[in-house]
mmCIF file of C-alpha atoms and ligand atoms in Angstrom:
data_model
loop_
_atom_site.group_PDB
_atom_site.id
_atom_site.type_symbol
_atom_site.label_atom_id
_atom_site.label_comp_id
_atom_site.label_asym_id
_atom_site.label_seq_id
_atom_site.Cartn_x
_atom_site.Cartn_y
_atom_site.Cartn_z
ATOM 1 C CA UNK A 104 11.015 -15.409 27.256
ATOM 2 C CA UNK A 105 13.292 -15.192 24.204
ATOM 3 C CA UNK A 106 13.312 -11.975 22.263
ATOM 4 C CA UNK A 107 11.687 -13.691 19.313
ATOM 5 C CA UNK A 108 8.901 -15.100 21.400
ATOM 6 C CA UNK A 109 8.319 -11.728 23.003
ATOM 7 C CA UNK A 110 8.115 -10.028 19.585
ATOM 8 C CA UNK A 111 5.714 -12.710 18.281
ATOM 9 C CA UNK A 112 3.497 -12.338 21.329
ATOM 10 C CA UNK A 113 3.370 -8.575 20.999
ATOM 11 C CA UNK A 114 2.601 -8.862 17.303
ATOM 12 C CA UNK A 115 -0.199 -11.300 18.033
ATOM 13 C CA UNK A 116 -1.706 -8.961 20.653
ATOM 14 C CA UNK A 117 -1.619 -6.061 18.222
ATOM 15 C CA UNK A 118 -3.185 -8.017 15.310
ATOM 16 C CA UNK A 119 -5.974 -9.368 17.536
ATOM 17 C CA UNK A 120 -6.729 -5.864 18.752
ATOM 18 C CA UNK A 121 -6.736 -4.597 15.119
ATOM 19 C CA UNK A 122 -9.159 -7.366 14.066
ATOM 20 C CA UNK A 123 -11.838 -5.897 16.292
ATOM 21 C CA UNK A 124 -10.935 -2.239 16.545
ATOM 22 C CA UNK A 125 -9.839 -1.207 13.065
ATOM 23 C CA UNK A 126 -11.622 1.735 11.472
ATOM 24 C CA UNK A 127 -13.287 1.025 8.191
ATOM 25 C CA UNK A 128 -11.713 3.340 5.619
ATOM 26 C CA UNK A 129 -12.404 3.527 1.846
ATOM 27 C CA UNK A 130 -8.836 2.532 0.936
ATOM 28 C CA UNK A 131 -8.657 -0.358 3.385
ATOM 29 C CA UNK A 132 -9.535 -4.053 3.185
ATOM 30 C CA UNK A 133 -10.787 -5.645 6.405
ATOM 31 C CA UNK A 134 -8.137 -7.691 8.247
ATOM 32 C CA UNK A 135 -7.577 -11.168 6.874
ATOM 33 C CA UNK A 136 -9.155 -10.371 3.460
ATOM 34 C CA UNK A 137 -7.270 -9.861 0.166
ATOM 35 C CA UNK A 138 -5.270 -6.601 0.085
ATOM 36 C CA UNK A 139 -6.659 -3.446 -1.524
ATOM 37 C CA UNK A 140 -5.351 -2.344 -5.016
ATOM 38 C CA UNK A 141 -1.877 -0.845 -4.813
ATOM 39 C CA UNK A 142 -3.280 2.213 -6.634
ATOM 40 C CA UNK A 143 -5.628 2.904 -3.678
ATOM 41 C CA UNK A 144 -2.947 2.274 -1.071
ATOM 42 C CA UNK A 145 -0.515 4.587 -2.841
ATOM 43 C CA UNK A 146 -3.086 7.339 -3.446
ATOM 44 C CA UNK A 147 -4.220 7.314 0.215
ATOM 45 C CA UNK A 148 -0.679 7.242 1.572
ATOM 46 C CA UNK A 149 0.375 10.223 -0.485
ATOM 47 C CA UNK A 150 -2.750 12.135 0.543
ATOM 48 C CA UNK A 151 -2.281 11.203 4.201
ATOM 49 C CA UNK A 152 1.197 12.704 4.379
ATOM 50 C CA UNK A 153 0.722 15.725 6.666
ATOM 51 C CA UNK A 154 -3.096 15.524 6.398
ATOM 52 C CA UNK A 155 -5.622 13.819 8.671
ATOM 53 C CA UNK A 156 -7.893 10.906 7.685
ATOM 54 C CA UNK A 157 -11.112 12.941 7.943
ATOM 55 C CA UNK A 158 -9.834 15.481 5.404
ATOM 56 C CA UNK A 159 -8.441 12.822 3.070
ATOM 57 C CA UNK A 160 -11.570 10.701 2.702
ATOM 58 C CA UNK A 161 -13.568 13.021 0.368
ATOM 59 C CA UNK A 162 -10.416 13.700 -1.725
ATOM 60 C CA UNK A 163 -9.666 10.015 -2.070
ATOM 61 C CA UNK A 164 -13.229 9.237 -3.138
ATOM 62 C CA UNK A 165 -13.169 12.112 -5.621
ATOM 63 C CA UNK A 166 -9.921 10.963 -7.168
ATOM 64 C CA UNK A 167 -10.954 7.363 -7.604
ATOM 65 C CA UNK A 168 -14.324 8.392 -8.994
ATOM 66 C CA UNK A 169 -12.687 10.788 -11.481
ATOM 67 C CA UNK A 170 -9.706 8.504 -12.259
ATOM 68 C CA UNK A 171 -10.652 4.888 -11.408
ATOM 69 C CA UNK A 172 -7.370 3.450 -12.676
ATOM 70 C CA UNK A 173 -3.806 4.655 -12.443
ATOM 71 C CA UNK A 174 -3.767 4.907 -16.272
ATOM 72 C CA UNK A 175 -6.688 7.380 -16.067
ATOM 73 C CA UNK A 176 -4.777 9.557 -13.584
ATOM 74 C CA UNK A 177 -1.641 9.391 -15.759
ATOM 75 C CA UNK A 178 -3.531 10.633 -18.836
ATOM 76 C CA UNK A 179 -5.296 13.445 -17.003
ATOM 77 C CA UNK A 180 -3.942 16.973 -17.590
ATOM 78 C CA UNK A 181 -1.677 18.054 -14.715
ATOM 79 C CA UNK A 182 -3.860 21.130 -14.185
ATOM 80 C CA UNK A 183 -6.923 18.954 -13.539
ATOM 81 C CA UNK A 184 -4.977 16.948 -10.951
ATOM 82 C CA UNK A 185 -3.729 20.122 -9.232
ATOM 83 C CA UNK A 186 -7.258 21.522 -9.201
ATOM 84 C CA UNK A 187 -8.677 18.326 -7.676
ATOM 85 C CA UNK A 188 -5.857 18.389 -5.127
ATOM 86 C CA UNK A 189 -6.381 22.046 -4.119
ATOM 87 C CA UNK A 190 -6.966 22.226 -0.382
ATOM 88 C CA UNK A 191 -4.734 19.299 0.513
ATOM 89 C CA UNK A 192 -1.669 21.532 0.448
ATOM 90 C CA UNK A 193 1.903 20.625 -0.401
ATOM 91 C CA UNK A 194 1.364 20.742 -4.134
ATOM 92 C CA UNK A 195 4.706 19.186 -4.959
ATOM 93 C CA UNK A 196 3.050 15.964 -3.797
ATOM 94 C CA UNK A 197 0.278 16.358 -6.358
ATOM 95 C CA UNK A 198 2.837 17.005 -9.093
ATOM 96 C CA UNK A 199 4.797 13.919 -8.059
ATOM 97 C CA UNK A 200 1.589 11.909 -7.885
ATOM 98 C CA UNK A 201 0.985 12.688 -11.512
ATOM 99 C CA UNK A 202 4.576 11.975 -12.462
ATOM 100 C CA UNK A 203 4.474 8.663 -10.596
ATOM 101 C CA UNK A 204 1.200 7.628 -12.244
ATOM 102 C CA UNK A 205 2.882 8.205 -15.609
ATOM 103 C CA UNK A 206 6.015 6.237 -14.676
ATOM 104 C CA UNK A 207 3.971 3.264 -13.362
ATOM 105 C CA UNK A 208 1.718 3.331 -16.458
ATOM 106 C CA UNK A 209 4.551 3.672 -18.972
ATOM 107 C CA UNK A 210 7.392 1.717 -17.397
ATOM 108 C CA UNK A 211 5.586 -0.876 -15.323
ATOM 109 C CA UNK A 212 2.522 -1.538 -17.459
ATOM 110 C CA UNK A 213 0.255 0.078 -14.875
ATOM 111 C CA UNK A 214 1.336 -2.241 -12.043
ATOM 112 C CA UNK A 215 3.318 -1.001 -9.046
ATOM 113 C CA UNK A 216 6.511 -2.881 -8.302
ATOM 114 C CA UNK A 217 6.281 -4.908 -5.061
ATOM 115 C CA UNK A 218 9.592 -4.388 -3.309
ATOM 116 C CA UNK A 219 10.255 -1.326 -1.122
ATOM 117 C CA UNK A 220 13.574 -0.794 -2.917
ATOM 118 C CA UNK A 221 11.902 -0.519 -6.352
ATOM 119 C CA UNK A 222 8.965 1.466 -5.044
ATOM 120 C CA UNK A 223 11.393 4.028 -3.604
ATOM 121 C CA UNK A 224 12.694 4.754 -7.088
ATOM 122 C CA UNK A 225 9.307 6.123 -8.134
ATOM 123 C CA UNK A 226 8.614 9.887 -7.946
ATOM 124 C CA UNK A 227 7.324 11.071 -4.583
ATOM 125 C CA UNK A 228 7.762 7.735 -2.810
ATOM 126 C CA UNK A 229 10.104 7.794 0.173
ATOM 127 C CA UNK A 230 11.093 4.949 2.536
ATOM 128 C CA UNK A 231 7.892 5.208 4.642
ATOM 129 C CA UNK A 232 5.481 5.159 1.711
ATOM 130 C CA UNK A 233 7.415 2.406 -0.037
ATOM 131 C CA UNK A 234 7.178 0.192 3.013
ATOM 132 C CA UNK A 235 3.517 1.027 3.478
ATOM 133 C CA UNK A 236 2.627 0.110 -0.126
ATOM 134 C CA UNK A 237 4.801 -3.049 -0.121
ATOM 135 C CA UNK A 238 3.295 -4.337 3.083
ATOM 136 C CA UNK A 239 -0.348 -3.227 2.734
ATOM 137 C CA UNK A 240 -0.798 -3.960 -1.010
ATOM 138 C CA UNK A 241 1.593 -6.896 -1.406
ATOM 139 C CA UNK A 242 2.033 -8.324 2.082
ATOM 140 C CA UNK A 243 5.809 -7.851 1.955
ATOM 141 C CA UNK A 244 7.227 -7.648 5.507
ATOM 142 C CA UNK A 245 8.476 -4.071 5.644
ATOM 143 C CA UNK A 246 8.502 -1.551 8.473
ATOM 144 C CA UNK A 247 6.602 1.665 7.609
ATOM 145 C CA UNK A 248 7.730 4.175 10.223
ATOM 146 C CA UNK A 249 5.848 7.461 10.358
ATOM 147 C CA UNK A 250 5.281 9.917 13.240
ATOM 148 C CA UNK A 251 2.534 7.754 14.786
ATOM 149 C CA UNK A 252 4.706 4.657 14.823
ATOM 150 C CA UNK A 253 7.674 6.598 16.220
ATOM 151 C CA UNK A 254 5.526 7.879 19.052
ATOM 152 C CA UNK A 255 4.173 4.429 19.908
ATOM 153 C CA UNK A 256 7.636 2.856 19.982
ATOM 154 C CA UNK A 257 9.189 5.761 21.895
ATOM 155 C CA UNK A 258 6.592 5.139 24.591
ATOM 156 C CA UNK A 259 6.750 1.399 24.432
ATOM 157 C CA UNK A 260 10.469 1.530 25.146
ATOM 158 C CA UNK A 261 10.182 4.617 27.396
ATOM 159 C CA UNK A 262 12.808 6.593 25.443
ATOM 160 C CA UNK A 263 13.356 9.887 27.155
ATOM 161 C CA UNK A 264 15.197 11.836 24.471
ATOM 162 C CA UNK A 265 13.454 13.593 21.521
ATOM 163 C CA UNK A 266 12.421 11.421 18.574
ATOM 164 C CA UNK A 267 14.812 13.125 16.190
ATOM 165 C CA UNK A 268 17.753 11.740 18.238
ATOM 166 C CA UNK A 269 16.471 8.167 17.955
ATOM 167 C CA UNK A 270 15.245 7.661 14.386
ATOM 168 C CA UNK A 271 17.574 4.780 13.614
ATOM 169 C CA UNK A 272 16.822 2.930 16.809
ATOM 170 C CA UNK A 273 13.069 3.312 16.329
ATOM 171 C CA UNK A 274 13.349 2.000 12.778
ATOM 172 C CA UNK A 275 15.193 -1.011 14.097
ATOM 173 C CA UNK A 276 12.483 -1.727 16.655
ATOM 174 C CA UNK A 277 9.801 -1.454 13.920
ATOM 175 C CA UNK A 278 11.804 -3.762 11.647
ATOM 176 C CA UNK A 279 12.180 -6.371 14.347
ATOM 177 C CA UNK A 280 8.421 -6.449 14.791
ATOM 178 C CA UNK A 281 7.818 -6.532 10.990
ATOM 179 C CA UNK A 282 10.345 -9.260 10.302
ATOM 180 C CA UNK A 283 9.660 -11.675 13.145
ATOM 181 C CA UNK A 284 6.918 -13.219 11.051
ATOM 182 C CA UNK A 285 6.071 -12.993 7.344
ATOM 183 C CA UNK A 286 2.322 -13.391 7.617
ATOM 184 C CA UNK A 287 -0.219 -10.543 7.727
ATOM 185 C CA UNK A 288 2.388 -7.921 6.882
ATOM 186 C CA UNK A 289 -0.246 -5.476 5.689
ATOM 187 C CA UNK A 290 -2.412 -5.848 8.758
ATOM 188 C CA UNK A 291 0.588 -5.376 11.000
ATOM 189 C CA UNK A 292 1.548 -2.094 9.305
ATOM 190 C CA UNK A 293 -1.994 -0.796 9.559
ATOM 191 C CA UNK A 294 -2.452 -2.041 13.104
ATOM 192 C CA UNK A 295 0.610 -0.171 14.316
ATOM 193 C CA UNK A 296 -0.507 3.006 12.510
ATOM 194 C CA UNK A 297 -3.987 2.528 13.963
ATOM 195 C CA UNK A 298 -2.670 2.150 17.460
ATOM 196 C CA UNK A 299 -0.842 5.491 17.123
ATOM 197 C CA UNK A 300 -3.827 7.218 15.514
ATOM 198 C CA UNK A 301 -6.565 6.013 17.885
ATOM 199 C CA UNK A 302 -5.111 4.963 21.242
ATOM 200 C CA UNK A 303 -1.511 6.061 21.603
ATOM 201 C CA UNK A 304 -2.383 9.632 20.581
ATOM 202 C CA UNK A 305 -0.071 12.607 21.100
ATOM 203 C CA UNK A 306 -1.633 14.107 24.223
ATOM 204 C CA UNK A 307 -3.874 11.505 25.852
ATOM 205 C CA UNK A 308 -2.726 7.907 25.406
ATOM 206 C CA UNK A 309 -5.574 5.548 26.264
ATOM 207 C CA UNK A 310 -3.383 2.947 27.950
ATOM 208 C CA UNK A 311 -6.181 0.971 29.686
ATOM 209 C CA UNK A 312 -7.555 0.067 26.156
ATOM 210 C CA UNK A 313 -4.144 -0.758 24.713
ATOM 211 C CA UNK A 314 -3.160 -4.313 23.742
ATOM 212 C CA UNK A 315 0.375 -3.613 24.907
ATOM 213 C CA UNK A 316 -0.391 -2.062 28.307
ATOM 214 C CA UNK A 317 1.165 -4.915 30.293
ATOM 215 C CA UNK A 318 4.594 -4.634 28.767
ATOM 216 C CA UNK A 319 4.694 -0.952 27.620
ATOM 217 C CA UNK A 320 7.474 0.605 29.641
ATOM 218 C CA UNK A 321 6.100 4.117 29.589
ATOM 219 C CA UNK A 322 2.695 2.926 30.833
ATOM 220 C CA UNK A 323 4.290 0.702 33.466
ATOM 221 C CA UNK A 324 6.335 3.584 34.800
ATOM 222 C CA UNK A 325 3.502 6.152 34.531
ATOM 223 C CA UNK A 326 5.210 8.463 32.000
ATOM 224 C CA UNK A 327 3.205 7.701 28.844
ATOM 225 C CA UNK A 328 1.649 11.163 28.543
ATOM 226 C CA UNK A 329 5.068 12.823 29.063
ATOM 227 C CA UNK A 330 6.631 11.081 26.061
ATOM 228 C CA UNK A 331 7.906 11.661 23.453
ATOM 229 C CA UNK A 332 10.010 14.519 24.784
ATOM 230 C CA UNK A 333 9.810 17.591 22.567
ATOM 231 C CA UNK A 334 12.862 18.912 20.792
ATOM 232 C CA UNK A 335 13.372 22.662 21.377
ATOM 233 C CA UNK A 336 11.066 24.555 19.064
ATOM 234 C CA UNK A 337 12.568 26.223 16.008
ATOM 235 C CA UNK A 338 11.160 29.642 15.278
ATOM 236 C CA UNK A 339 9.525 29.834 11.845
ATOM 237 C CA UNK A 340 10.643 32.785 9.753
ATOM 238 C CA UNK A 341 8.016 35.253 8.562
ATOM 239 C CA UNK A 342 7.632 36.694 5.128
ATOM 240 C CA UNK A 343 5.643 39.615 3.814
ATOM 241 C CA UNK A 344 4.156 40.692 0.525
ATOM 242 C CA UNK A 345 1.382 42.652 -1.147
ATOM 243 C CA UNK A 346 -1.073 40.936 -3.489
ATOM 244 C CA UNK A 347 -2.794 42.799 -6.345
ATOM 245 C CA UNK A 348 -6.464 41.936 -6.579
ATOM 246 C CA UNK A 349 -7.335 43.417 -9.955
ATOM 247 C CA UNK A 350 -10.651 43.230 -11.744
ATOM 248 C CA UNK A 351 -11.306 44.101 -15.401
ATOM 249 C CA UNK A 352 -13.201 47.423 -15.691
ATOM 250 C CA UNK A 353 -16.134 46.175 -17.788
ATOM 251 C CA UNK A 354 -16.347 42.374 -17.376
ATOM 252 C CA UNK A 355 -15.333 42.143 -13.701
ATOM 253 C CA UNK A 356 -12.936 39.300 -14.533
ATOM 254 C CA UNK A 357 -10.064 38.677 -12.158
ATOM 255 C CA UNK A 358 -6.401 38.956 -12.993
ATOM 256 C CA UNK A 359 -4.551 35.727 -12.218
ATOM 257 C CA UNK A 360 -1.264 34.176 -13.044
ATOM 258 C CA UNK A 361 0.254 30.739 -13.139
ATOM 259 C CA UNK A 362 3.275 30.142 -10.895
ATOM 260 C CA UNK A 363 6.425 28.609 -12.369
ATOM 261 C CA UNK A 364 6.335 24.842 -12.592
ATOM 262 C CA UNK A 365 9.153 24.319 -10.115
ATOM 263 C CA UNK A 366 9.388 25.514 -6.534
ATOM 264 C CA UNK A 367 6.824 26.351 -3.878
ATOM 265 C CA UNK A 368 3.202 25.942 -5.138
ATOM 266 C CA UNK A 369 4.691 25.043 -8.509
ATOM 267 C CA UNK A 370 2.170 25.269 -11.419
ATOM 268 C CA UNK A 371 -0.596 26.621 -9.139
ATOM 269 C CA UNK A 372 -2.645 29.742 -9.870
ATOM 270 C CA UNK A 373 -2.348 32.928 -7.809
ATOM 271 C CA UNK A 374 -3.218 36.587 -7.632
ATOM 272 C CA UNK A 375 -0.112 38.468 -8.703
ATOM 273 C CA UNK A 376 1.968 39.878 -5.853
ATOM 274 C CA UNK A 377 5.224 41.443 -4.938
ATOM 275 C CA UNK A 378 7.999 39.027 -4.112
ATOM 276 C CA UNK A 379 7.662 37.655 -0.558
ATOM 277 C CA UNK A 380 10.424 39.140 1.587
ATOM 278 C CA UNK A 381 11.663 39.120 5.172
ATOM 279 C CA UNK A 382 10.291 42.542 6.129
ATOM 280 C CA UNK A 383 7.008 44.308 5.332
ATOM 281 C CA UNK A 384 7.140 46.702 2.380
ATOM 282 C CA UNK A 385 7.274 50.249 3.732
ATOM 283 C CA UNK A 386 7.168 52.402 0.612
ATOM 284 C CA UNK A 387 4.381 52.497 -1.965
ATOM 285 C CA UNK A 388 6.920 52.806 -4.777
ATOM 286 C CA UNK A 389 8.510 49.551 -3.779
ATOM 287 C CA UNK A 390 5.148 47.821 -3.999
ATOM 288 C CA UNK A 391 4.198 49.523 -7.282
ATOM 289 C CA UNK A 392 7.472 48.603 -8.889
ATOM 290 C CA UNK A 393 6.122 45.009 -8.883
ATOM 291 C CA UNK A 394 2.721 45.930 -10.307
ATOM 292 C CA UNK A 395 1.914 43.277 -12.907
ATOM 293 C CA UNK A 396 0.542 45.705 -15.577
ATOM 294 C CA UNK A 397 2.901 48.629 -15.848
ATOM 295 C CA UNK A 398 0.854 50.372 -18.568
ATOM 296 C CA UNK A 399 -2.367 50.790 -16.652
ATOM 297 C CA UNK A 400 -1.920 51.260 -12.930
ATOM 298 C CA UNK A 401 -5.391 52.166 -11.707
ATOM 299 C CA UNK A 402 -6.061 55.736 -10.625
ATOM 300 C CA UNK A 403 -7.827 54.448 -7.513
ATOM 301 C CA UNK A 404 -6.395 51.716 -5.415
ATOM 302 C CA UNK A 405 -7.924 50.428 -2.257
ATOM 303 C CA UNK A 406 -5.567 49.132 0.360
ATOM 304 C CA UNK A 407 -7.763 46.656 2.169
ATOM 305 C CA UNK A 408 -7.607 46.598 5.951
ATOM 306 C CA UNK A 409 -6.054 43.579 7.690
ATOM 307 C CA UNK A 410 -3.886 40.956 6.064
ATOM 308 C CA UNK A 411 -4.041 37.339 5.084
ATOM 309 C CA UNK A 412 -1.743 34.960 6.997
ATOM 310 C CA UNK A 413 -0.844 31.441 5.977
ATOM 311 C CA UNK A 414 1.474 28.961 7.609
ATOM 312 C CA UNK A 415 3.658 27.077 5.167
ATOM 313 C CA UNK A 416 5.898 24.305 6.439
ATOM 314 C CA UNK A 417 9.037 26.453 6.577
ATOM 315 C CA UNK A 418 7.708 29.962 6.968
ATOM 316 C CA UNK A 419 4.646 32.045 7.751
ATOM 317 C CA UNK A 420 3.414 34.432 5.039
ATOM 318 C CA UNK A 421 1.498 37.680 5.619
ATOM 319 C CA UNK A 422 -0.098 39.278 2.562
ATOM 320 C CA UNK A 423 -1.769 42.647 2.409
ATOM 321 C CA UNK A 424 -4.133 43.320 -0.500
ATOM 322 C CA UNK A 425 -4.355 46.194 -2.884
ATOM 323 C CA UNK A 426 -7.550 46.104 -4.924
ATOM 324 C CA UNK A 427 -8.304 48.049 -8.087
ATOM 325 C CA UNK A 428 -9.817 47.814 -11.544
ATOM 326 C CA UNK A 429 -7.942 48.113 -14.832
ATOM 327 C CA UNK A 430 -8.829 47.932 -18.543
ATOM 328 C CA UNK A 431 -9.142 44.402 -19.811
ATOM 329 C CA UNK A 432 -6.427 44.269 -22.441
ATOM 330 C CA UNK A 433 -4.532 41.446 -24.015
ATOM 331 C CA UNK A 434 -2.155 39.818 -21.592
ATOM 332 C CA UNK A 435 0.749 37.507 -21.991
ATOM 333 C CA UNK A 436 1.462 34.403 -19.993
ATOM 334 C CA UNK A 437 1.733 33.762 -17.118
ATOM 335 C CA UNK A 438 -0.982 36.400 -16.559
ATOM 336 C CA UNK A 439 -4.585 35.705 -17.653
ATOM 337 C CA UNK A 440 -8.146 36.857 -16.997
ATOM 338 C CA UNK A 441 -10.648 34.527 -15.336
ATOM 339 C CA UNK A 442 -14.361 34.978 -14.818
ATOM 340 C CA UNK A 443 -15.374 35.054 -11.106
ATOM 341 C CA UNK A 444 -17.722 32.115 -11.572
ATOM 342 C CA UNK A 445 -14.898 30.056 -13.072
ATOM 343 C CA UNK A 446 -12.532 30.524 -10.156
ATOM 344 C CA UNK A 447 -13.221 27.003 -8.814
ATOM 345 C CA UNK A 448 -11.851 25.552 -12.007
ATOM 346 C CA UNK A 449 -8.368 26.723 -11.249
ATOM 347 C CA UNK A 450 -5.760 25.161 -8.966
ATOM 348 C CA UNK A 451 -5.832 27.936 -6.379
ATOM 349 C CA UNK A 452 -3.758 27.128 -3.274
ATOM 350 C CA UNK A 453 -5.274 27.708 0.201
ATOM 351 C CA UNK A 454 -3.479 31.023 0.700
ATOM 352 C CA UNK A 455 -5.088 32.408 -2.497
ATOM 353 C CA UNK A 456 -8.538 31.123 -1.521
ATOM 354 C CA UNK A 457 -8.099 32.869 1.806
ATOM 355 C CA UNK A 458 -7.059 36.020 -0.002
ATOM 356 C CA UNK A 459 -10.139 35.873 -2.204
ATOM 357 C CA UNK A 460 -12.431 35.435 0.799
ATOM 358 C CA UNK A 461 -10.660 38.205 2.626
ATOM 359 C CA UNK A 462 -11.203 40.545 -0.361
ATOM 360 C CA UNK A 463 -14.892 39.572 -0.608
ATOM 361 C CA UNK A 464 -15.325 40.410 3.027
ATOM 362 C CA UNK A 465 -13.427 43.666 2.971
ATOM 363 C CA UNK A 466 -14.451 45.060 -0.322
ATOM 364 C CA UNK A 467 -17.689 43.882 -1.895
ATOM 365 C CA UNK A 468 -17.733 46.807 -4.382
ATOM 366 C CA UNK A 469 -15.047 45.141 -6.465
ATOM 367 C CA UNK A 470 -16.985 41.922 -6.929
HETATM 368 S S1 LIG B 6 0.250 1.314 26.778
HETATM 369 FE FE1 LIG B 6 -0.210 3.470 26.423
HETATM 370 S S2 LIG B 6 1.736 4.425 25.977
HETATM 371 FE FE2 LIG B 6 2.052 2.228 25.747
HETATM 372 S S3 LIG B 6 1.739 1.848 23.610
HETATM 373 FE FE3 LIG B 6 -0.209 1.530 24.618
HETATM 374 S S4 LIG B 6 -1.299 3.504 24.482
HETATM 375 FE FE4 LIG B 6 0.865 3.866 24.001
#
């Protein structure tokens, strides 16, 4: 069989399987029906980066309820978008989401461009997302290669070296499949992703249910579950800090501050803390030198037992907590007071929510 015939056959097998086995998701159109709005495809793809479908569904529904059109999202205050995003992590994505909504609204009259090349020029859209939007929303044949797709193709071709050594080759394989036919481009993209998410899963590939089982080289040679080969693990650095959980003496309000717009957790709200450094702080003076209110360090501080740990992409953070109460005096930005009951209105990242819960558990007298 010629290579083209083989690709067409494999594509057909995959699309037929997808017709009957696709999951119904709020941002998806059933196979063979008109594509979903590009706004929905884009929003779901950005949310799905590094996050699983189950977690994304309620966020996606909340966003399209609150901001039904891209123009609505563009005109929303960034803080509202960050607050709605809180819990999905990777806040740079939420900031880019807002930026991108503004660019599409202002420069493209609210309509996403259709080619992967133009899509890639928009904020927060990389090659994978551009190909996913172009194919799913506009039926443009384009290969969207994410981790799922890489795993499926690594197994299909029984590649025995780690994925990171074969990125280019895997992209070529995906492109061959995408370009061999220009029909059903969106369904093909979603079918390949679906295969990786539901059958060709990381630990237990369900080969007997797979439409490609007869030609998949890993399955045929009995090594499917052993692939892809893992690259040697890189050790994540650890960082340490102390957070100040300060309440106002009379009103019980909490002292918060807004992080700088750029950088990690940019524009999010946090409990003030020492800088995060490579080793735990050993001396009290070192911690106190970063106290956010130099004029009224409380006479009584409670150092709460335990610590709060959070795994960021590139490092693990351990925060200890010092809790105390201080006079409620005028503050200057980025510090501000917030009532306990209003805490949910602020874009608090997961680490700060954990810290709040930890403090509630360890020290109810402050709340
Ligand atoms: S046959 Fe198994 S290993 Fe091969 S693509 Fe299908 S699920 Fe993955």
